[in-house]
Coordinates of C-alpha atoms in Angstrom, one line a residue:
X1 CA 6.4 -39.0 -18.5
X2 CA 3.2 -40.2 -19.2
X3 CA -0.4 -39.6 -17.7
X4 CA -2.2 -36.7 -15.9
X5 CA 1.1 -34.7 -15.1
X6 CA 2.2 -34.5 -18.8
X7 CA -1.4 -33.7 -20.1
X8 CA -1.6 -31.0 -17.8
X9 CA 2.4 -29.4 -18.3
X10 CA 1.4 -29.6 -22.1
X11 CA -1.6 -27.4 -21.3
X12 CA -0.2 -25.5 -19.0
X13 CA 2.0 -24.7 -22.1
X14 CA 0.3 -24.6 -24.5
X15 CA -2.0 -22.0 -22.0
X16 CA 1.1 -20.0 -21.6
X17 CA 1.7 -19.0 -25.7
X18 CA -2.0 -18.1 -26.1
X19 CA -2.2 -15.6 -23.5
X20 CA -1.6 -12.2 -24.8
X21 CA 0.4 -10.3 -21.9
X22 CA 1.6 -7.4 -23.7
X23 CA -2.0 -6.6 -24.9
X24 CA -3.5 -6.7 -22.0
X25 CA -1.2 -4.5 -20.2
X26 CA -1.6 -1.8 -22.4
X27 CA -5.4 -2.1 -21.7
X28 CA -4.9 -1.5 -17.8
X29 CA -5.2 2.0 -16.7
X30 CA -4.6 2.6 -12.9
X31 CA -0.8 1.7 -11.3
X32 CA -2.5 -0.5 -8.6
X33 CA -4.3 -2.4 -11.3
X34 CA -0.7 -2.9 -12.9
X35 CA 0.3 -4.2 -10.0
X36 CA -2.1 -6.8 -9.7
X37 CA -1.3 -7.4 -13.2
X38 CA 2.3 -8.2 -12.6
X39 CA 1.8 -10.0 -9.8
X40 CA -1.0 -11.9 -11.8
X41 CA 1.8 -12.7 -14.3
X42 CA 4.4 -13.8 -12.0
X43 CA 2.4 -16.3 -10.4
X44 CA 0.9 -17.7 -13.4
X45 CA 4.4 -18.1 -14.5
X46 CA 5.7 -19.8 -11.5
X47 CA 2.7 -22.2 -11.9
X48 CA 4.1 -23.0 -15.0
X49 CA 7.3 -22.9 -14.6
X50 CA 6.8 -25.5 -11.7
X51 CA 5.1 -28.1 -13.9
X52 CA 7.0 -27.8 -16.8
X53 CA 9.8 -28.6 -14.6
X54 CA 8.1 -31.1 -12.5
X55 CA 5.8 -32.9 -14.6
X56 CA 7.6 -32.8 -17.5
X57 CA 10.1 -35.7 -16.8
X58 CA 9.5 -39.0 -16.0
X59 CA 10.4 -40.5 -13.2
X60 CA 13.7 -42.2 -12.2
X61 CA 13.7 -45.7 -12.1
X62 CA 13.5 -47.2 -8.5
X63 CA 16.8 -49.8 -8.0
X64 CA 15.4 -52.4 -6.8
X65 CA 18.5 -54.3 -6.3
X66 CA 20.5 -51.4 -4.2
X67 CA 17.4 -51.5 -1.6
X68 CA 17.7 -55.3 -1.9
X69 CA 21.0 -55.2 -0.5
X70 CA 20.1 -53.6 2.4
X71 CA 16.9 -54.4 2.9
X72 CA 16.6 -57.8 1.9
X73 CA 14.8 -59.6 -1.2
X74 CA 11.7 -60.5 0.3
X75 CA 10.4 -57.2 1.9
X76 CA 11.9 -55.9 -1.9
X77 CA 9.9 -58.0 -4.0
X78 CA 6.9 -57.7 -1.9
X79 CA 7.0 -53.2 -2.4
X80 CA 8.1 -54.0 -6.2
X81 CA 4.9 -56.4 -6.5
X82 CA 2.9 -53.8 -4.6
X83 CA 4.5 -51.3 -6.9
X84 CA 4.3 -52.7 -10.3
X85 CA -0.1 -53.3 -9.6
X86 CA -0.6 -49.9 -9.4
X87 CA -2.5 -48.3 -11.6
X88 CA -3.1 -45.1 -12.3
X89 CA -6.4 -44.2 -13.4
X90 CA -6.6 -42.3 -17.2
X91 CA -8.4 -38.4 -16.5
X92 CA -11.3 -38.3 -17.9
X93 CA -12.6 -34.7 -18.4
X94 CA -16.2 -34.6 -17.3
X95 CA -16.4 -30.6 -16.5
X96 CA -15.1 -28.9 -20.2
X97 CA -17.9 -30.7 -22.1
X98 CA -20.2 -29.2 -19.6
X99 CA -19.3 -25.5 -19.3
X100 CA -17.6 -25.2 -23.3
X101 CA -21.4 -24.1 -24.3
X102 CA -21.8 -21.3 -21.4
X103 CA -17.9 -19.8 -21.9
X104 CA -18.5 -19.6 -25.7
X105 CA -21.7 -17.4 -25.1
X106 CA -20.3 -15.9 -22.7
X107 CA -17.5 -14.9 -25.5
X108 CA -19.9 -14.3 -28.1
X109 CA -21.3 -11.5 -25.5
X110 CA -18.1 -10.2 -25.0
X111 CA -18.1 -9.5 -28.1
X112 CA -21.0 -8.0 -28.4
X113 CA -20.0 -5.9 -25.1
X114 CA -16.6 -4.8 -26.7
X115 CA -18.5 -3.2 -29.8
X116 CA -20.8 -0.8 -28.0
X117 CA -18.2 0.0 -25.8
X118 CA -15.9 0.5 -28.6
X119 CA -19.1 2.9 -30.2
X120 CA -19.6 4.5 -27.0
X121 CA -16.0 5.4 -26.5
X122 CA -16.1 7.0 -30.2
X123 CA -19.1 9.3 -29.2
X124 CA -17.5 10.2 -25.9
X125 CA -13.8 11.4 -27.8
X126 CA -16.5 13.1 -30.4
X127 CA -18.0 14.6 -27.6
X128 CA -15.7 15.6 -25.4
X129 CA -13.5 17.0 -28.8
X130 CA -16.9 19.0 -29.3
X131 CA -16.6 20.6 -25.5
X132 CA -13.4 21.6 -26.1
X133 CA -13.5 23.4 -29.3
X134 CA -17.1 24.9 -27.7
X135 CA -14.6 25.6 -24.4
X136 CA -11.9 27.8 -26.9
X137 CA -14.6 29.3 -28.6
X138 CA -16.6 30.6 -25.7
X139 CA -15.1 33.9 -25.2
X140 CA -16.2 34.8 -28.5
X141 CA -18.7 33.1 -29.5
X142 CA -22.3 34.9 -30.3
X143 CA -25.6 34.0 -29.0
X144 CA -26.6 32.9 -32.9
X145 CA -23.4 30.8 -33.2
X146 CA -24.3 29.1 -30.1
X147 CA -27.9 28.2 -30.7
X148 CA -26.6 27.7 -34.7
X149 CA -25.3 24.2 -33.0
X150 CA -27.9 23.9 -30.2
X151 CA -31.5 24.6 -31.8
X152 CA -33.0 22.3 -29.4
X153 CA -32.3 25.7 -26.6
X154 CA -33.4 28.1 -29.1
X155 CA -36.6 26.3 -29.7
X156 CA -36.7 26.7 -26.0
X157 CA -36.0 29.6 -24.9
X158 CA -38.1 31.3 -28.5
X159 CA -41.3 29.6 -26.5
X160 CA -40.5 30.7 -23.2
X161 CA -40.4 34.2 -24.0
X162 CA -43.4 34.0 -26.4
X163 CA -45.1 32.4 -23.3
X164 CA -44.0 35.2 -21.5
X165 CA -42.1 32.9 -18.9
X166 CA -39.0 34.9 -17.8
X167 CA -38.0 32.1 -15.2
X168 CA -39.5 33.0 -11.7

């Protein structure tokens, strides 16, 4: 095969190994987004499957002498003249060149994305690790053990009551 059809299976392929699947199914959270997922997968695999299997083979030759036969040589040689001047034009990728600068910084900003949230998520699991041991600790904690961690509140409520404010 040769042309368009065979650039575009080969990338199609070559599309199809790069793509993590496993990875980013492990990433997706909610059943209806795994849904989606699969069904995301499937089709993109179809696609592919589809032109591999089409545009991966060239083309059988046409017989020009069985349609002679029936046909006639005239009306044959006139189609095979017709056939032989077509020309198929080479692709030319205009659009790549143009958006390759915009997709890599959009990357580098997913990048840059991915790390806060990556930094966020650690505070949040610090976080919510601290509620919960403040949570099995409650029932017997003490007022000093409590403002021990918070001394923001006892700042607080030292100056409200030296203020005299009691609240209402």
């Amino acid at each position: 095969m040769s042309g368009v059809g065979k650039k575009v299976a080969d990338v199609a392929f070559k599309a199809s190994k790069s793509i993590d699947w496993d990875g980013m199914a492990k990433m997706i959270v909610t059943d209806e987004a795994r849904k989606e997922f699969s069904s995301l997968r499937r089709a993109f695999e179809e696609v592919n499957s589809t032109l591999q299997t089409k545009f991966s083979q060239e083309p059988e030759p046409i017989d020009w002498e069985y349609y002679r036969k029936g046909l006639g040589s005239r009306i044959v040689d006139s189609y095979k003249e017709y056939y032989d001047s077509v020309e198929i034009p080479k692709f030319v990728d205009k659009t790549t060149p143009e958006y390759k600068p915009k997709f890599d910084a959009l990357l580098v900003e997913l990048k840059e994305a991915e790390q806060k949230s990556l930094k966020e998520s650690e505070r949040l699991e610090k976080e919510i690790a601290d509620v919960q041991e403040l949570k099995k600790k409650l029932s017997t904690m003490t007022a000093d053990e409590y403002f021990e961690k918070h001394p923001e509140l006892k700042q607080k409520f030292d100056d409200e009551i030296r203020n005299d404010y009691w609240g209402y």
